[in-house]
Every structure is written in C-alpha cells, then in structure tokens.
PDB file of C-alpha atoms in Angstrom:
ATOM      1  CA  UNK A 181     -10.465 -10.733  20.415  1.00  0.00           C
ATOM      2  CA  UNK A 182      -6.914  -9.903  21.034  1.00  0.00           C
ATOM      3  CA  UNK A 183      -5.040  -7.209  19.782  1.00  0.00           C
ATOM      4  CA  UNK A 184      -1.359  -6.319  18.416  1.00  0.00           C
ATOM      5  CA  UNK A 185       0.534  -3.268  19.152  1.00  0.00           C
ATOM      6  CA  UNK A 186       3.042  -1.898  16.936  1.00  0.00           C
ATOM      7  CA  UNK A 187       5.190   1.340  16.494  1.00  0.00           C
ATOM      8  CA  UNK A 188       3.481   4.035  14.504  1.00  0.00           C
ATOM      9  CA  UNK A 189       6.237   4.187  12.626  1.00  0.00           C
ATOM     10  CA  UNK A 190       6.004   0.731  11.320  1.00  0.00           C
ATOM     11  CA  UNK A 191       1.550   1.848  10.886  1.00  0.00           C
ATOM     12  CA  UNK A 192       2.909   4.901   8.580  1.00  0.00           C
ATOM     13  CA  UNK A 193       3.786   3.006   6.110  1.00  0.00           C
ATOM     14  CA  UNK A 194       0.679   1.018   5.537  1.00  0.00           C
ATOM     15  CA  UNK A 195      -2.537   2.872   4.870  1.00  0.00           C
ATOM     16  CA  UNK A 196      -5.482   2.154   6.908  1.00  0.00           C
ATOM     17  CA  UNK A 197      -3.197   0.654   9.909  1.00  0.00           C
ATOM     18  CA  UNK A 198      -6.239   1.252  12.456  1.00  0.00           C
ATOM     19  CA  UNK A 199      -9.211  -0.330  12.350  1.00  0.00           C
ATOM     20  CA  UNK A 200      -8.650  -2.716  10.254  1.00  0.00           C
ATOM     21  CA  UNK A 201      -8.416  -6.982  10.628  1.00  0.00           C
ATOM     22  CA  UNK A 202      -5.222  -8.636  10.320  1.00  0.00           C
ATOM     23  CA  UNK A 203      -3.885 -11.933  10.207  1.00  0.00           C
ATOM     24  CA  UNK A 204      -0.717 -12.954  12.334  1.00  0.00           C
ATOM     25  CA  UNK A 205       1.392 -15.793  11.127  1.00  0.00           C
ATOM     26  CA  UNK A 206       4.252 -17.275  13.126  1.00  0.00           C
ATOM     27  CA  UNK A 207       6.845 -18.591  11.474  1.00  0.00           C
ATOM     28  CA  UNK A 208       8.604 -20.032  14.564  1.00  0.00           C
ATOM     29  CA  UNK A 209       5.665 -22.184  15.463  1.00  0.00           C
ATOM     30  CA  UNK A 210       2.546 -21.968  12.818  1.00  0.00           C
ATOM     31  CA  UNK A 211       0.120 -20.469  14.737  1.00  0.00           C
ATOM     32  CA  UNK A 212      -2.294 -17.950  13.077  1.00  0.00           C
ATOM     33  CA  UNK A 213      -4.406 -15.756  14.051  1.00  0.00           C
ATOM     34  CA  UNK A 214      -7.119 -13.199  13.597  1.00  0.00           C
ATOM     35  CA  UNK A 215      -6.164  -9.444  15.462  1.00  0.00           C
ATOM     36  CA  UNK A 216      -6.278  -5.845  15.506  1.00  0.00           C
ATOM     37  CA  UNK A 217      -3.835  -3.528  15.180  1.00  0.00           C
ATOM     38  CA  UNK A 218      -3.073  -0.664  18.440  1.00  0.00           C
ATOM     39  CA  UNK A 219      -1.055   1.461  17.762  1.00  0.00           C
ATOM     40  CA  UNK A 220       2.222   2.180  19.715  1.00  0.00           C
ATOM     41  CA  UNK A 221       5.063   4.854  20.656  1.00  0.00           C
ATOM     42  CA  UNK A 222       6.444   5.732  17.349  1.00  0.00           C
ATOM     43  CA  UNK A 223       9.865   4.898  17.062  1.00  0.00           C
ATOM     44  CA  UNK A 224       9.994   2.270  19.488  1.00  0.00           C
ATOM     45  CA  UNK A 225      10.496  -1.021  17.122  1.00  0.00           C
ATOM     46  CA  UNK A 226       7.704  -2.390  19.462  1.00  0.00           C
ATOM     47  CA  UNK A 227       5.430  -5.338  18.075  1.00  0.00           C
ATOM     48  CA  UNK A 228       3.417  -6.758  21.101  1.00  0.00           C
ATOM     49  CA  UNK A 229       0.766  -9.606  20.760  1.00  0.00           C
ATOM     50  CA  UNK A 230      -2.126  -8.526  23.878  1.00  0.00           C
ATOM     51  CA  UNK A 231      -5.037 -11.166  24.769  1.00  0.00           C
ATOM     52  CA  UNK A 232      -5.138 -14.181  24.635  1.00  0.00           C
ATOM     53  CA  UNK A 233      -3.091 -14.457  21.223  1.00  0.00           C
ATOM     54  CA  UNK A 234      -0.045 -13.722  23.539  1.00  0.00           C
ATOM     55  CA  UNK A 235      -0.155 -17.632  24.278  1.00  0.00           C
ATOM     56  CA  UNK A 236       0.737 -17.795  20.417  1.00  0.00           C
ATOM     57  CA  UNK A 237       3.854 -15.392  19.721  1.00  0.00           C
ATOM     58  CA  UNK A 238       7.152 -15.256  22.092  1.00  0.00           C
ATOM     59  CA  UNK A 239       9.311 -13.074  22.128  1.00  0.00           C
ATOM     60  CA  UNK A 240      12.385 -13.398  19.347  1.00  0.00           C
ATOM     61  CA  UNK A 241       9.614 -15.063  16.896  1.00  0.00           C
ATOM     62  CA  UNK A 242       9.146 -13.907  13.409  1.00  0.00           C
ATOM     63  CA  UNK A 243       5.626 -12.914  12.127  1.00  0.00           C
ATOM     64  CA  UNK A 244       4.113 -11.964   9.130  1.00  0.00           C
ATOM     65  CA  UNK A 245       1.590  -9.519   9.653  1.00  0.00           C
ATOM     66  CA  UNK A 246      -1.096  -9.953   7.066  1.00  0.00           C
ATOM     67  CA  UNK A 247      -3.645  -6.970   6.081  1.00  0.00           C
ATOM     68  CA  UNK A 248      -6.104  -7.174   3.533  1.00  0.00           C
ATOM     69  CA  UNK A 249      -7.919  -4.547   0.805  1.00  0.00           C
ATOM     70  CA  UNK A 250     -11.488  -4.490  -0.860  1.00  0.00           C
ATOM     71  CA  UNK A 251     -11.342  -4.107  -4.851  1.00  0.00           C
ATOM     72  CA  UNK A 252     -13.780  -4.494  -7.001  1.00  0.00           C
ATOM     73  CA  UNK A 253     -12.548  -6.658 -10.437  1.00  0.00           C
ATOM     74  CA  UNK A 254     -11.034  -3.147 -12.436  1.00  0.00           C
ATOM     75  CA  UNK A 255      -9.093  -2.377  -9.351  1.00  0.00           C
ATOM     76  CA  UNK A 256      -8.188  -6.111  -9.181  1.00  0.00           C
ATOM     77  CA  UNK A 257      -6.091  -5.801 -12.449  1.00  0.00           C
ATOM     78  CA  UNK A 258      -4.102  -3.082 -11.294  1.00  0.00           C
ATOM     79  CA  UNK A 259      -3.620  -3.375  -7.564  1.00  0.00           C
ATOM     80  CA  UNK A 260      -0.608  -3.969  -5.816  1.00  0.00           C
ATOM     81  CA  UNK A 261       0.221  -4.658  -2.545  1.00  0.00           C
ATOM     82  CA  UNK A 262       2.809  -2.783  -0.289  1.00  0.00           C
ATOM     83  CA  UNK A 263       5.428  -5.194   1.438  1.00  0.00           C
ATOM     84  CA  UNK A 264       7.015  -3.518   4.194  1.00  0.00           C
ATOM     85  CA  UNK A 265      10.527  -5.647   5.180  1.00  0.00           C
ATOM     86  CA  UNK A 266      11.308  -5.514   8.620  1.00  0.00           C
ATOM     87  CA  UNK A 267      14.482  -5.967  10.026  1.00  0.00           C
ATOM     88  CA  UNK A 268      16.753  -6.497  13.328  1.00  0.00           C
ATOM     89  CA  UNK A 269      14.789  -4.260  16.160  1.00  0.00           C
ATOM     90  CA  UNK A 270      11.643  -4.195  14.339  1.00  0.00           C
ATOM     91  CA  UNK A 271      13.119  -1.531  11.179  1.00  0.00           C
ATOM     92  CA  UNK A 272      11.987  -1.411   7.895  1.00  0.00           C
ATOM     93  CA  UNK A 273      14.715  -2.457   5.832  1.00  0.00           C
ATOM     94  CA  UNK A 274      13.098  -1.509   2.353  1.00  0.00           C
ATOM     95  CA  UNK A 275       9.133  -1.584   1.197  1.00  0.00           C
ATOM     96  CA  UNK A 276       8.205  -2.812  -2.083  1.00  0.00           C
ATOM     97  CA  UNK A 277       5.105  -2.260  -4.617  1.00  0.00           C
ATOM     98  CA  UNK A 278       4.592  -5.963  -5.389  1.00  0.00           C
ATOM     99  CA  UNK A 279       5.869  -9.519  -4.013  1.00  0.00           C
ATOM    100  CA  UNK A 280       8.232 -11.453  -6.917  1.00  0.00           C
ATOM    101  CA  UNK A 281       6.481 -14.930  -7.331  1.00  0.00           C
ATOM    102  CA  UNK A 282       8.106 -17.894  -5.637  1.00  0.00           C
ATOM    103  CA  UNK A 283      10.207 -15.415  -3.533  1.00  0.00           C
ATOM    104  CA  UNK A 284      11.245 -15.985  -0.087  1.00  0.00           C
ATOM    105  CA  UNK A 285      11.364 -12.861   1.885  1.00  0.00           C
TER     106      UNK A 285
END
C-alpha cells in the first residue's frame, strides 16, 4: 500500500488523521486511490503521495482527500462531516460543518 504525507497542521483539523484509510481523488487526471495518511512537519503546506500511488499524483495537481466515519443509524441523522478548504501552498482557507448540495468547491 502506499502512503500520503501531509502537514500536521492540515491532520489537526480532522480527527482521527492517523490510522485511518483514505481515498485520493485527482482531479487533474481521475485517478483514485486507496492510502494512508503520514504525518508531516507541521507547518510545511506539504502533501506528498509515497509508493507506488506516486505514479498517480504530480506535482501542481489538485486532490480531494477523502476520509470516512462509522455511525450507527441515530448518529446517521445527525452527523456532519468537516470540509477542510485548502488553498494556494496547501492552507486552509476556511472549514465547514456540512457540504451545500450541488456545490462545487
């Protein structure tokens, strides 16, 4: 399996950064894939694809970085998810509680 590496800065704002499976999507060329996260120097606006993946991501491309949460149905009706908006060298621009439908971010 290959791994990701991103700034623990970027991790702080996510609960459960380690350990955890995540999905990369490219939006530069379509590839996804299947990682882990290791974490990096905070502060650093780093997000490096390790492994094999490498072959998927180049540098300059944009990614969504896709993690995912257990619930059982009560939980369901009252989750929401945290979007973290990242912007020019890696920096989160603003982090919301909940996607809007049909929204392009």
């Amino acid at each position: 399996m290959s791994a990701a590496s991103r700034s623990t800065a970027i991790c702080s704002t996510q609960s459960a950064c380690r350990q955890t499976k995540k999905s990369i999507v490219n939006n530069n060329n379509g590839a996804r894939f299947e990682t882990y996260i290791i974490e990096g120097k905070r502060g650093s606006g780093v997000i490096c694809v390790n492994g094999a993946a490498a072959r998927l991501v180049q540098p300059g491309d944009v990614v969504i970085i896709l993690s995912y949460v257990w619930v059982d149905a009560e939980e369901a009706e009252t989750h929401r998810p945290t979007v973290a908006l990242i912007g020019e060298w890696n920096r989160i621009t603003s982090i919301l509680r909940s996607e809007p439908e049909a929204t392009v971010l």
